[in-house]
Structure formats: structure tokens, C-alpha cells
Amino acid sequence: MERQYDLIIIGAGPAGMSAAIYASRAGLKTAMLEMGAPGGKLLKTAEISNWPGIKETEGAKLAYDMFEHSTIFGAEYVYGNVVKVEDGEWKKVICDDGNVYEAKAVIVATGTQERMLNIPGEQENVGRGVSYCAVCDGAFFKDQEICVIGGGNSALEEAKYLTQFASKVNIIIRRDVFRADVIVQEGIKNNEKINVITNSVPVEIKDDGKKVSALCIKNVKTDEISEIATNAIFPYIGLDPATSFLSGLDVLDDYGYMVVDDNCETKVKGIYGAGDVVAKKLRQVVTATSDGAIAAQHAFHRIKQL
Ligand code: NAP
């Protein structure tokens, strides 16, 4: 199947949905391709408390509201797992099911994906006690001891969220300081359910054949290995950009993030990057939505000039 649009947006997180609002409201025939549910990282975030105008809301609620808004001006929401983007007068967006979409401009807003621990026992226990989404799976571990790996904002915020279910949450960090912002660190201070284990890295996940039974950690100072009996492990050790389908375009930096100018446009004219997928310092919902608006507005002017 081949279909033509003015603009194709790849990814329906906050950046993609904002781009859809701006582009379709400006009159562009717009499609938003997404392979999962709309919302991106919002769907995996329990609480949002830095979206201006709303003091506190749930990530899933904000995602739903944004999705409703993103389609009211006519943008189409289309299922698609993109495997390649090709440049040309008409840019081609190729999906794994063989569908090819053509557009005069493309905004890539595919965000990031969770980094894996890459230790024995991880892969085979995903869904059996290893989870990368506290909001999705936390409630399965009521009154149990949970392990969270990582010391960044995500790890600490999700650890705090998990304390409402767990009897105890161990946060395992590889240094003796957190990477998370001070305000996020404040949020877990004095929480009696949280236990921080410093200078330690996970080395193996054990299971009983059906589910996770223990996490083995190594103290990086002493090399001592110890075992924590647990059925639940939530790694939050950072993110990598979801850009493998762009490898043919020379628009990525050494880490795989998209390099864009002030208009969110790459050096390939008419191909834009927006949101967490872009090389930048601050990855937040507000910065993602801002990118989406800037990219859509510039794409609109480019298309009108053609
Ligand atoms: P992050 O800030 O990169 O933190 C990753 C954490 O995992 C660090 O503590 C890191 O340790 C640790 N780590 C990395 N590899 C590891 C390994 N192999 N074994 C054990 N530990 C490992 O990632 P993030 O928390 O996912 O955040 C990503 C971005 O989103 C950040 O820019 C963050 O600020 C932003 N974010 C913001 C908010 C908010 O503002 N509320 C919420 C969530 C995320 P080291 O510190 O030792 O490197």
C-alpha cells in the first residue's frame, strides 16, 4: 500500500502529538505513525508535576488528553513500525509490514528506549519479574521486596511510586551518589520503605523456573557478591535513542541521537527531529512538545514554498 501526505510524523509521544496538533491545525494533510499506544514515555510515568498549569497529574491521563487533542484537527493516527526512511522529493517512510508512506516532510519523534542490564537471567525473565515499567507492573508486587537499579531521576521517581505497593524497595546504585536532581532525591528521603545500596552493580538474575527469585549484586569496591531474595526487578539505568531506522541518512551523532538546527530540521532538508530523540541537554515533556511545535511550523512553511 502506498499513501501520500504532506507530513508524516513518526512516533506519537508528546513531541509527535504536539507536531500533529500544529501541522493539522495549519492545514497540512498529516499522518502520525506509531507502533504502540499513543503517549510514549508518559504511559510509563506515574506522576507528572512539572507540566505548567497542572500541578499534578498521571502520565497516562496526560497522554490520553494529548492524544484526543492531536487528532481533532484531522491528523490521522496510523499503526506502523518504521524500518527505513528514504530522502527524495517525496520522502518515503517504509514499515515492516511492507506499507510505504510518502510525504513532503517527515518529523521523527520516536524518543528513547530503556537500556538493558545485559546480565544473565535478564532477557528470559522479562514479564516474569523483570520489568522496565513500574506503572504497568508495580501493583503485581504488593507487600513484596522490590529492587530498582539506577540512581537517576527515573529510578528514584519510580522507586518512590513502588513504595505504595512494596514492603521494601532496594535502590541499587553503582556509585555512592545519585545522578538524580536534588528535588527528586528529596522525594525519597525519610521514606522508611526505601533502602539504598551503594557501590553495587547487578551481575545475575536468578529464577525458580517460573519467576524471578533473586538478584545477585557485586560490591564494586570489594568485589563481594551478595544475593537479595526478590520477585521483582525494575532496571532504570538510562535510555538509548530509537533511531536505528535512520542509519542510512547521516543525521545522527555518535550516540545515535538526531542532530538538528534551531528549526528542529536535520541537514537533510524536510527531515526533522523532535523530542527525546534529539541530541540535547534537557529531556522533558515540555521540551518535547516545544520541539514538536517548532518542527511542525517549519515543515508547514517549507511545504508551502514547494
Ligand atoms: P540517567 O539520568 O542516565 O540515569 C541512569 C542511572 O543508571 C545512573 O544512576 C547511572 O549510574 C545508572 N546506570 C547506568 N548504567 C548502569 C549499569 N550498567 N549498571 C548499573 N547502573 C547503571 O537515566 P534516567 O533516569 O532514565 O533519565 C533519562 C533522562 O530523562 C535524564 O535526562 C533525566 O533527567 C530525564 N528524566 C527527568 C525526569 C524529571 O525531570 N522528573 C524524570 C525522569 C527522567 P551513574 O550515575 O553512576 O552513571
Short mmCIF file of C-alpha atoms and ligand atoms in Angstrom, two decimals:
data_model
loop_
_atom_site.label_atom_id
_atom_site.label_comp_id
_atom_site.label_asym_id
_atom_site.label_seq_id
_atom_site.Cartn_x
_atom_site.Cartn_y
_atom_site.Cartn_z
CA MET A 1 0.00 0.00 0.00
CA GLU A 2 1.28 3.49 -0.83
CA ARG A 3 -0.21 6.61 0.66
CA GLN A 4 0.74 10.26 0.29
CA TYR A 5 0.64 13.00 2.90
CA ASP A 6 2.07 16.47 3.30
CA LEU A 7 3.68 15.46 6.57
CA ILE A 8 4.37 12.17 8.29
CA ILE A 9 5.20 12.16 11.98
CA ILE A 10 6.90 9.01 13.27
CA GLY A 11 6.09 8.44 16.93
CA ALA A 12 3.08 9.50 18.99
CA GLY A 13 4.66 10.69 22.24
CA PRO A 14 4.36 14.29 23.46
CA ALA A 15 6.64 15.59 20.65
CA GLY A 16 4.81 13.73 17.88
CA MET A 17 1.36 14.58 19.20
CA SER A 18 2.24 18.28 19.53
CA ALA A 19 3.59 18.26 15.98
CA ALA A 20 0.31 16.66 14.85
CA ILE A 21 -1.74 19.41 16.51
CA TYR A 22 0.31 22.23 14.96
CA ALA A 23 0.56 20.66 11.50
CA SER A 24 -3.06 19.61 11.10
CA ARG A 25 -4.33 22.87 12.57
CA ALA A 26 -2.24 24.68 9.93
CA GLY A 27 -3.98 22.61 7.26
CA LEU A 28 -1.32 20.01 6.41
CA LYS A 29 -2.51 16.52 5.49
CA THR A 30 -0.81 14.75 8.37
CA ALA A 31 -0.32 11.16 9.49
CA MET A 32 1.16 10.08 12.80
CA LEU A 33 2.70 6.60 12.62
CA GLU A 34 3.05 4.66 15.87
CA MET A 35 3.67 1.01 16.66
CA GLY A 36 2.35 1.08 20.23
CA ALA A 37 -0.19 3.03 22.23
CA PRO A 38 -0.03 6.82 21.94
CA GLY A 39 1.69 8.60 24.80
CA GLY A 40 5.30 7.46 24.67
CA LYS A 41 7.11 7.68 28.00
CA LEU A 42 4.06 9.39 29.55
CA LEU A 43 2.40 5.97 29.64
CA LYS A 44 5.21 4.67 31.84
CA THR A 45 5.29 7.65 34.17
CA ALA A 46 3.21 7.58 37.33
CA GLU A 47 3.12 11.23 38.19
CA ILE A 48 3.78 14.43 36.25
CA SER A 49 4.28 17.51 38.40
CA ASN A 50 6.11 19.85 36.03
CA TRP A 51 3.60 20.33 33.22
CA PRO A 52 2.78 24.05 33.51
CA GLY A 53 -0.77 24.77 34.58
CA ILE A 54 -1.43 21.36 36.04
CA LYS A 55 0.17 20.94 39.43
CA GLU A 56 -0.04 17.17 39.40
CA THR A 57 -1.46 14.58 37.04
CA GLU A 58 -0.96 10.97 35.99
CA GLY A 59 1.21 10.30 32.94
CA ALA A 60 -1.46 8.10 31.34
CA LYS A 61 -4.13 10.80 31.79
CA LEU A 62 -1.96 13.46 30.16
CA ALA A 63 -1.17 11.01 27.33
CA TYR A 64 -4.87 10.36 26.73
CA ASP A 65 -5.75 14.07 26.75
CA MET A 66 -2.91 14.84 24.34
CA PHE A 67 -3.97 12.01 22.04
CA GLU A 68 -7.57 13.24 21.89
CA HIS A 69 -6.31 16.74 21.13
CA SER A 70 -3.82 15.54 18.49
CA THR A 71 -6.49 14.15 16.18
CA ILE A 72 -9.25 16.78 16.42
CA PHE A 73 -7.83 18.92 13.58
CA GLY A 74 -7.71 15.98 11.18
CA ALA A 75 -4.34 14.29 11.76
CA GLU A 76 -4.62 10.55 11.08
CA TYR A 77 -3.34 8.07 13.63
CA VAL A 78 -1.89 5.08 11.75
CA TYR A 79 -0.31 1.84 13.01
CA GLY A 80 3.19 1.40 11.64
CA ASN A 81 6.57 0.02 12.70
CA VAL A 82 9.01 2.06 10.62
CA VAL A 83 12.15 0.28 9.40
CA LYS A 84 13.54 2.85 6.97
CA VAL A 85 13.24 6.47 5.87
CA GLU A 86 14.47 7.49 2.41
CA ASP A 87 15.14 11.04 1.24
CA GLY A 88 13.87 12.45 -2.07
CA GLU A 89 11.40 14.97 -3.41
CA TRP A 90 8.82 12.69 -1.82
CA LYS A 91 10.30 11.17 1.31
CA LYS A 92 9.50 7.50 1.78
CA VAL A 93 8.63 6.00 5.16
CA ILE A 94 8.82 2.23 4.94
CA CYS A 95 7.18 -0.06 7.50
CA ASP A 96 7.96 -3.67 8.42
CA ASP A 97 4.58 -4.83 7.03
CA GLY A 98 5.55 -3.56 3.56
CA ASN A 99 3.45 -0.40 3.71
CA VAL A 100 5.17 2.64 2.23
CA TYR A 101 4.06 6.18 3.07
CA GLU A 102 5.22 9.22 1.13
CA ALA A 103 5.39 12.81 2.35
CA LYS A 104 6.95 16.14 1.55
CA ALA A 105 8.33 16.31 5.10
CA VAL A 106 8.93 13.85 7.94
CA ILE A 107 9.19 14.56 11.65
CA VAL A 108 10.90 11.82 13.64
CA ALA A 109 9.68 11.78 17.25
CA THR A 110 10.47 8.22 18.28
CA GLY A 111 12.02 9.06 21.64
CA THR A 112 14.21 6.65 23.53
CA GLN A 113 14.07 3.06 24.69
CA GLU A 114 15.14 1.59 28.01
CA ARG A 115 18.69 0.32 28.35
CA MET A 116 19.01 -3.33 29.34
CA LEU A 117 21.29 -4.58 32.13
CA ASN A 118 22.69 -7.26 29.80
CA ILE A 119 23.32 -9.73 32.62
CA PRO A 120 22.47 -13.45 32.81
CA GLY A 121 18.82 -14.07 33.65
CA GLU A 122 17.52 -10.70 32.42
CA GLN A 123 16.13 -11.47 28.94
CA GLU A 124 14.42 -14.72 29.90
CA ASN A 125 12.72 -13.14 32.92
CA VAL A 126 11.16 -10.11 31.23
CA GLY A 127 7.50 -10.35 32.21
CA ARG A 128 8.34 -12.88 34.95
CA GLY A 129 9.65 -10.37 37.46
CA VAL A 130 11.90 -8.17 35.34
CA SER A 131 10.04 -5.05 34.25
CA TYR A 132 11.02 -1.68 32.79
CA CYS A 133 7.69 -0.10 33.73
CA ALA A 134 6.74 0.44 37.36
CA VAL A 135 3.40 1.97 36.43
CA CYS A 136 2.47 -1.09 34.35
CA ASP A 137 3.68 -3.84 36.70
CA GLY A 138 4.26 -2.42 40.18
CA ALA A 139 0.87 -3.49 41.52
CA PHE A 140 1.76 -7.18 40.93
CA PHE A 141 4.24 -6.99 43.81
CA LYS A 142 2.05 -5.98 46.73
CA ASP A 143 3.76 -6.42 50.11
CA GLN A 144 6.89 -7.79 48.44
CA GLU A 145 10.52 -6.69 48.35
CA ILE A 146 11.37 -4.94 45.09
CA CYS A 147 14.75 -3.99 43.59
CA VAL A 148 15.22 -0.87 41.46
CA ILE A 149 18.52 -0.45 39.62
CA GLY A 150 19.91 3.02 38.91
CA GLY A 151 20.29 6.38 40.60
CA GLY A 152 18.83 8.78 38.00
CA ASN A 153 15.53 10.66 38.07
CA SER A 154 13.61 7.73 36.59
CA ALA A 155 14.92 5.20 39.12
CA LEU A 156 14.19 7.39 42.13
CA GLU A 157 10.77 8.56 40.97
CA GLU A 158 9.65 5.05 40.10
CA ALA A 159 11.11 3.65 43.35
CA LYS A 160 9.01 6.17 45.24
CA TYR A 161 5.96 5.12 43.22
CA LEU A 162 6.63 1.45 44.01
CA THR A 163 6.66 2.05 47.78
CA GLN A 164 2.86 2.24 47.70
CA PHE A 165 2.78 -1.49 46.86
CA ALA A 166 6.03 -2.95 48.17
CA SER A 167 7.03 -3.88 51.70
CA LYS A 168 10.53 -2.63 50.85
CA VAL A 169 12.25 -1.07 47.81
CA ASN A 170 16.01 -1.53 47.42
CA ILE A 171 17.62 1.08 45.16
CA ILE A 172 20.93 -0.24 43.87
CA ILE A 173 23.41 2.38 42.62
CA ARG A 174 26.91 1.80 41.28
CA ARG A 175 28.48 4.88 42.89
CA ASP A 176 27.85 6.37 46.32
CA VAL A 177 25.95 9.36 44.94
CA PHE A 178 22.76 9.67 42.95
CA ARG A 179 22.61 11.14 39.46
CA ALA A 180 19.04 12.35 40.07
CA ASP A 181 18.13 16.01 40.61
CA VAL A 182 18.23 17.18 44.22
CA ILE A 183 14.47 17.71 44.31
CA VAL A 184 13.92 14.12 43.17
CA GLN A 185 16.38 12.89 45.81
CA GLU A 186 14.42 14.86 48.41
CA GLY A 187 11.33 12.91 47.38
CA ILE A 188 12.73 9.60 48.65
CA LYS A 189 14.46 10.94 51.75
CA ASN A 190 12.98 9.68 55.03
CA ASN A 191 10.85 7.10 53.22
CA GLU A 192 11.16 4.15 55.56
CA LYS A 193 10.36 1.64 52.83
CA ILE A 194 13.38 2.70 50.74
CA ASN A 195 16.79 1.12 51.28
CA VAL A 196 19.72 2.42 49.22
CA ILE A 197 22.54 0.01 48.39
CA THR A 198 25.60 1.93 47.14
CA ASN A 199 28.72 0.94 45.16
CA SER A 200 26.96 -2.10 43.75
CA VAL A 201 26.04 -3.44 40.33
CA PRO A 202 23.71 -6.27 39.39
CA VAL A 203 25.52 -9.32 37.99
CA GLU A 204 22.85 -12.02 37.70
CA ILE A 205 19.10 -12.56 37.99
CA LYS A 206 18.05 -15.95 39.32
CA ASP A 207 14.68 -17.62 38.88
CA ASP A 208 12.85 -20.70 40.11
CA GLY A 209 11.81 -21.78 36.62
CA LYS A 210 8.61 -19.71 36.72
CA LYS A 211 9.55 -16.32 38.10
CA VAL A 212 12.44 -14.24 39.41
CA SER A 213 13.70 -15.44 42.79
CA ALA A 214 16.82 -13.38 43.47
CA LEU A 215 19.12 -10.59 42.33
CA CYS A 216 22.88 -11.06 42.69
CA ILE A 217 24.85 -7.86 43.14
CA LYS A 218 28.57 -7.17 43.29
CA ASN A 219 30.15 -4.55 45.50
CA VAL A 220 32.46 -2.68 43.10
CA LYS A 221 34.87 -1.74 45.90
CA THR A 222 35.29 -5.18 47.48
CA ASP A 223 34.17 -7.46 44.61
CA GLU A 224 31.98 -9.24 47.16
CA ILE A 225 28.87 -10.85 45.66
CA SER A 226 25.63 -10.99 47.63
CA GLU A 227 22.11 -12.15 46.87
CA ILE A 228 18.83 -10.35 47.51
CA ALA A 229 15.73 -12.57 47.61
CA THR A 230 13.20 -10.78 45.39
CA ASN A 231 10.49 -11.46 42.82
CA ALA A 232 10.65 -8.02 41.22
CA ILE A 233 13.47 -6.17 39.48
CA PHE A 234 12.99 -2.78 37.80
CA PRO A 235 16.08 -1.58 35.88
CA TYR A 236 16.14 2.19 35.27
CA ILE A 237 19.68 2.65 34.01
CA GLY A 238 19.11 5.15 31.25
CA LEU A 239 17.88 5.30 27.71
CA ASP A 240 19.08 4.99 24.13
CA PRO A 241 17.56 6.80 21.13
CA ALA A 242 15.18 4.81 18.91
CA THR A 243 16.82 5.74 15.62
CA SER A 244 18.13 2.53 14.02
CA PHE A 245 15.81 3.07 11.03
CA LEU A 246 17.63 6.34 10.23
CA SER A 247 21.11 4.84 9.88
CA GLY A 248 21.20 5.45 6.11
CA LEU A 249 20.62 9.21 6.38
CA ASP A 250 23.70 10.61 8.16
CA VAL A 251 21.60 12.65 10.61
CA LEU A 252 22.79 11.01 13.86
CA ASP A 253 25.56 11.81 16.32
CA ASP A 254 27.98 9.23 17.74
CA TYR A 255 25.39 8.14 20.34
CA GLY A 256 22.57 7.72 17.82
CA TYR A 257 20.70 10.94 18.71
CA MET A 258 19.44 13.18 15.88
CA VAL A 259 21.35 16.36 15.17
CA VAL A 260 19.01 19.25 14.35
CA ASP A 261 19.17 23.04 13.97
CA ASP A 262 17.06 25.69 15.71
CA ASN A 263 14.10 24.73 13.49
CA CYS A 264 14.46 21.09 14.57
CA GLU A 265 15.50 20.30 10.99
CA THR A 266 18.35 17.89 10.20
CA LYS A 267 20.90 18.58 7.47
CA VAL A 268 18.58 16.56 5.19
CA LYS A 269 16.05 19.23 4.27
CA GLY A 270 12.49 18.31 5.17
CA ILE A 271 13.51 15.70 7.74
CA TYR A 272 13.07 16.87 11.30
CA GLY A 273 13.75 15.52 14.78
CA ALA A 274 11.65 16.37 17.82
CA GLY A 275 11.63 15.38 21.47
CA ASP A 276 13.88 12.96 23.35
CA VAL A 277 15.30 11.51 20.12
CA VAL A 278 17.22 14.75 19.52
CA ALA A 279 20.73 15.45 20.86
CA LYS A 280 20.07 17.99 23.63
CA LYS A 281 20.53 18.68 27.31
CA LEU A 282 17.03 18.68 28.77
CA ARG A 283 14.61 15.81 28.05
CA GLN A 284 11.24 16.74 29.50
CA VAL A 285 7.63 16.68 28.37
CA VAL A 286 7.70 20.47 27.90
CA THR A 287 10.85 20.41 25.79
CA ALA A 288 9.43 17.57 23.67
CA THR A 289 6.18 19.41 22.99
CA SER A 290 8.13 22.56 22.17
CA ASP A 291 10.24 20.68 19.60
CA GLY A 292 7.10 19.20 18.05
CA ALA A 293 5.56 22.63 17.58
CA ILE A 294 8.76 24.15 16.13
CA ALA A 295 9.30 21.25 13.70
CA ALA A 296 5.68 21.28 12.51
CA GLN A 297 5.67 25.04 11.99
CA HIS A 298 8.88 24.94 9.96
CA ALA A 299 7.67 21.94 7.95
CA PHE A 300 4.49 23.91 7.17
CA HIS A 301 6.48 26.85 5.75
CA ARG A 302 8.79 24.52 3.80
CA ILE A 303 5.87 22.66 2.23
CA LYS A 304 4.07 25.90 1.32
CA GLN A 305 7.21 27.12 -0.51
CA LEU A 306 7.45 23.94 -2.58
P1 NAP B 1 20.04 8.65 33.67
O1 NAP B 1 19.80 10.02 34.19
O2 NAP B 1 21.03 8.47 32.57
O3 NAP B 1 20.47 7.74 34.93
C1 NAP B 1 20.86 6.40 34.74
C2 NAP B 1 21.27 5.80 36.08
O4 NAP B 1 21.58 4.42 35.88
C3 NAP B 1 22.51 6.46 36.69
O5 NAP B 1 22.40 6.46 38.08
C4 NAP B 1 23.62 5.51 36.23
O6 NAP B 1 24.71 5.48 37.13
C5 NAP B 1 22.92 4.17 36.28
N1 NAP B 1 23.50 3.17 35.38
C6 NAP B 1 23.76 3.30 34.05
N2 NAP B 1 24.23 2.15 33.53
C7 NAP B 1 24.25 1.26 34.55
C8 NAP B 1 24.62 -0.10 34.65
N3 NAP B 1 25.05 -0.80 33.59
N4 NAP B 1 24.52 -0.71 35.86
C9 NAP B 1 24.07 -0.03 36.94
N5 NAP B 1 23.70 1.26 36.91
C10 NAP B 1 23.79 1.91 35.73
O7 NAP B 1 18.69 7.97 33.12
P2 NAP B 1 17.14 8.23 33.50
O8 NAP B 1 16.93 8.32 34.97
O9 NAP B 1 16.40 7.21 32.73
O10 NAP B 1 16.83 9.66 32.89
C11 NAP B 1 16.97 9.89 31.47
C12 NAP B 1 16.71 11.37 31.19
O11 NAP B 1 15.34 11.68 31.44
C13 NAP B 1 17.54 12.28 32.08
O12 NAP B 1 17.92 13.39 31.31
C14 NAP B 1 16.57 12.66 33.17
O13 NAP B 1 16.86 13.90 33.79
C15 NAP B 1 15.26 12.72 32.41
N6 NAP B 1 14.14 12.49 33.34
C16 NAP B 1 13.66 13.56 34.01
C17 NAP B 1 12.64 13.38 34.94
C18 NAP B 1 12.13 14.59 35.69
O14 NAP B 1 12.62 15.68 35.46
N7 NAP B 1 11.18 14.45 36.58
C19 NAP B 1 12.11 12.11 35.19
C20 NAP B 1 12.66 11.03 34.52
C21 NAP B 1 13.68 11.22 33.59
P3 NAP B 1 25.80 6.66 37.17
O15 NAP B 1 25.11 7.83 37.78
O16 NAP B 1 26.87 6.08 38.02
O17 NAP B 1 26.21 6.90 35.74
#
